[in-house]
Coordinates of C-alpha atoms in Angstrom, one line a residue:
X206 CA 0.0 0.0 0.0
X207 CA 1.1 3.5 -0.7
X208 CA 0.7 5.7 2.4
X209 CA 0.7 9.5 1.8
X210 CA 0.9 12.1 4.5
X211 CA 0.0 15.6 3.3
X212 CA 0.6 18.5 5.7
X213 CA -1.0 21.8 4.6
X214 CA -0.4 25.2 6.1
X215 CA -0.8 28.8 5.0
X216 CA 2.6 29.0 3.5
X217 CA 3.6 25.3 3.8
X218 CA 3.2 22.1 2.0
X219 CA 4.9 18.9 3.3
X220 CA 4.4 15.6 1.7
X221 CA 5.7 12.1 2.6
X222 CA 4.8 9.0 0.6
X223 CA 6.0 5.5 1.2
X224 CA 5.2 2.0 -0.1
X225 CA 4.1 0.3 -3.2
X226 CA 0.5 0.0 -4.5
X227 CA 0.8 -3.8 -5.2
X228 CA -2.0 -3.5 -7.7
X229 CA 0.0 -5.2 -10.4
X230 CA 3.5 -6.3 -11.0
X231 CA 6.5 -3.9 -11.1
X232 CA 6.5 -1.9 -14.3
X233 CA 2.8 -2.4 -15.0
X234 CA 1.2 -1.0 -11.8
X235 CA -1.1 1.8 -12.9
X236 CA -1.8 2.9 -9.3
X237 CA 1.9 3.3 -8.6
X238 CA 2.4 5.2 -11.8
X239 CA -0.4 7.6 -11.0
X240 CA 0.9 8.3 -7.5
X241 CA 4.5 8.7 -8.9
X242 CA 3.3 11.2 -11.5
X243 CA 1.3 13.3 -8.9
X244 CA 4.2 13.4 -6.5
X245 CA 7.1 14.0 -8.9
X246 CA 5.3 16.6 -10.9
X247 CA 4.3 18.6 -7.8
X248 CA 7.8 18.3 -6.4
X249 CA 9.6 19.3 -9.6
X250 CA 7.3 22.2 -10.2
X251 CA 7.5 23.6 -6.7
X252 CA 11.3 23.2 -6.7
X253 CA 11.6 25.5 -9.7
X254 CA 9.3 28.3 -8.6
X255 CA 10.7 31.7 -7.4
X256 CA 9.7 32.7 -3.9
X257 CA 9.5 29.1 -2.7
X258 CA 12.1 27.3 -0.5
X259 CA 12.1 23.6 -1.4
X260 CA 13.8 20.6 0.0
X261 CA 13.2 17.0 -0.8
X262 CA 14.5 13.5 -1.1
X263 CA 13.8 10.3 -2.9
X264 CA 16.2 8.0 -1.0
X265 CA 14.9 4.7 -2.3
X266 CA 12.4 3.4 -4.7
X267 CA 8.9 3.7 -3.1
X268 CA 9.7 6.6 -0.9
X269 CA 9.6 10.4 -1.4
X270 CA 9.4 13.3 0.9
X271 CA 9.5 17.0 0.3
X272 CA 8.7 20.4 1.8
X273 CA 7.8 23.6 0.1
X274 CA 7.5 27.0 1.9
X275 CA 6.5 30.3 0.5
X276 CA 9.2 32.9 1.2
X277 CA 7.1 35.6 -0.3
X278 CA 3.4 36.4 0.0
X279 CA 3.1 36.1 -3.8
X280 CA 4.1 32.4 -3.6
X281 CA 1.4 31.4 -1.1
X282 CA -1.2 30.8 -3.8
X283 CA 1.2 28.4 -5.6
X284 CA 1.7 26.4 -2.4
X285 CA -2.1 26.3 -1.8
X286 CA -2.7 25.2 -5.3
X287 CA -0.1 22.4 -5.2
X288 CA -1.5 21.2 -1.8
X289 CA -5.1 21.1 -3.2
X290 CA -3.9 19.4 -6.4
X291 CA -2.2 16.6 -4.4
X292 CA -5.1 16.2 -2.0
X293 CA -7.7 15.9 -4.8
X294 CA -5.4 13.6 -6.8
X295 CA -4.8 11.2 -3.8
X296 CA -8.4 11.4 -2.6
X297 CA -9.4 10.2 -6.1
X298 CA -6.9 7.4 -6.1
X299 CA -7.7 6.3 -2.6
X300 CA -11.4 6.2 -3.4
X301 CA -10.9 4.2 -6.6
X302 CA -8.2 1.9 -5.1
X303 CA -8.8 1.8 -1.3
X304 CA -6.7 -1.3 -0.8
X305 CA -3.7 0.3 -2.6
X306 CA -3.6 4.0 -1.5
X307 CA -4.2 5.7 1.9
X308 CA -4.1 9.4 2.4
X309 CA -3.8 11.3 5.6
X310 CA -4.1 15.1 5.6
X311 CA -3.2 17.4 8.4
X312 CA -3.6 21.2 8.7
X313 CA -0.8 23.2 10.3
X314 CA -1.2 26.7 11.5

């Protein structure tokens, strides 16, 4: 199972994902592919945006963690959009594949 922790704040987005969907064999798992695309695209986009401090790691296959903080007020909307994008994407995956994806969301002040 892929477990995703999404922490959302006014100027913060932290995401940690770990595990494998085990929906199909390696290289053919559509659930894993969907999760990977959501996570990597959000991380790569945020890491390149001005006004956002980004740190992240993908230490081993099946694990990724990143944090993005808005350094400027103008970047807050981008953080909020990325957080909403990830939340909606993983809610959809978890609804369709409840045995393969679990999402936990937390709000941070």
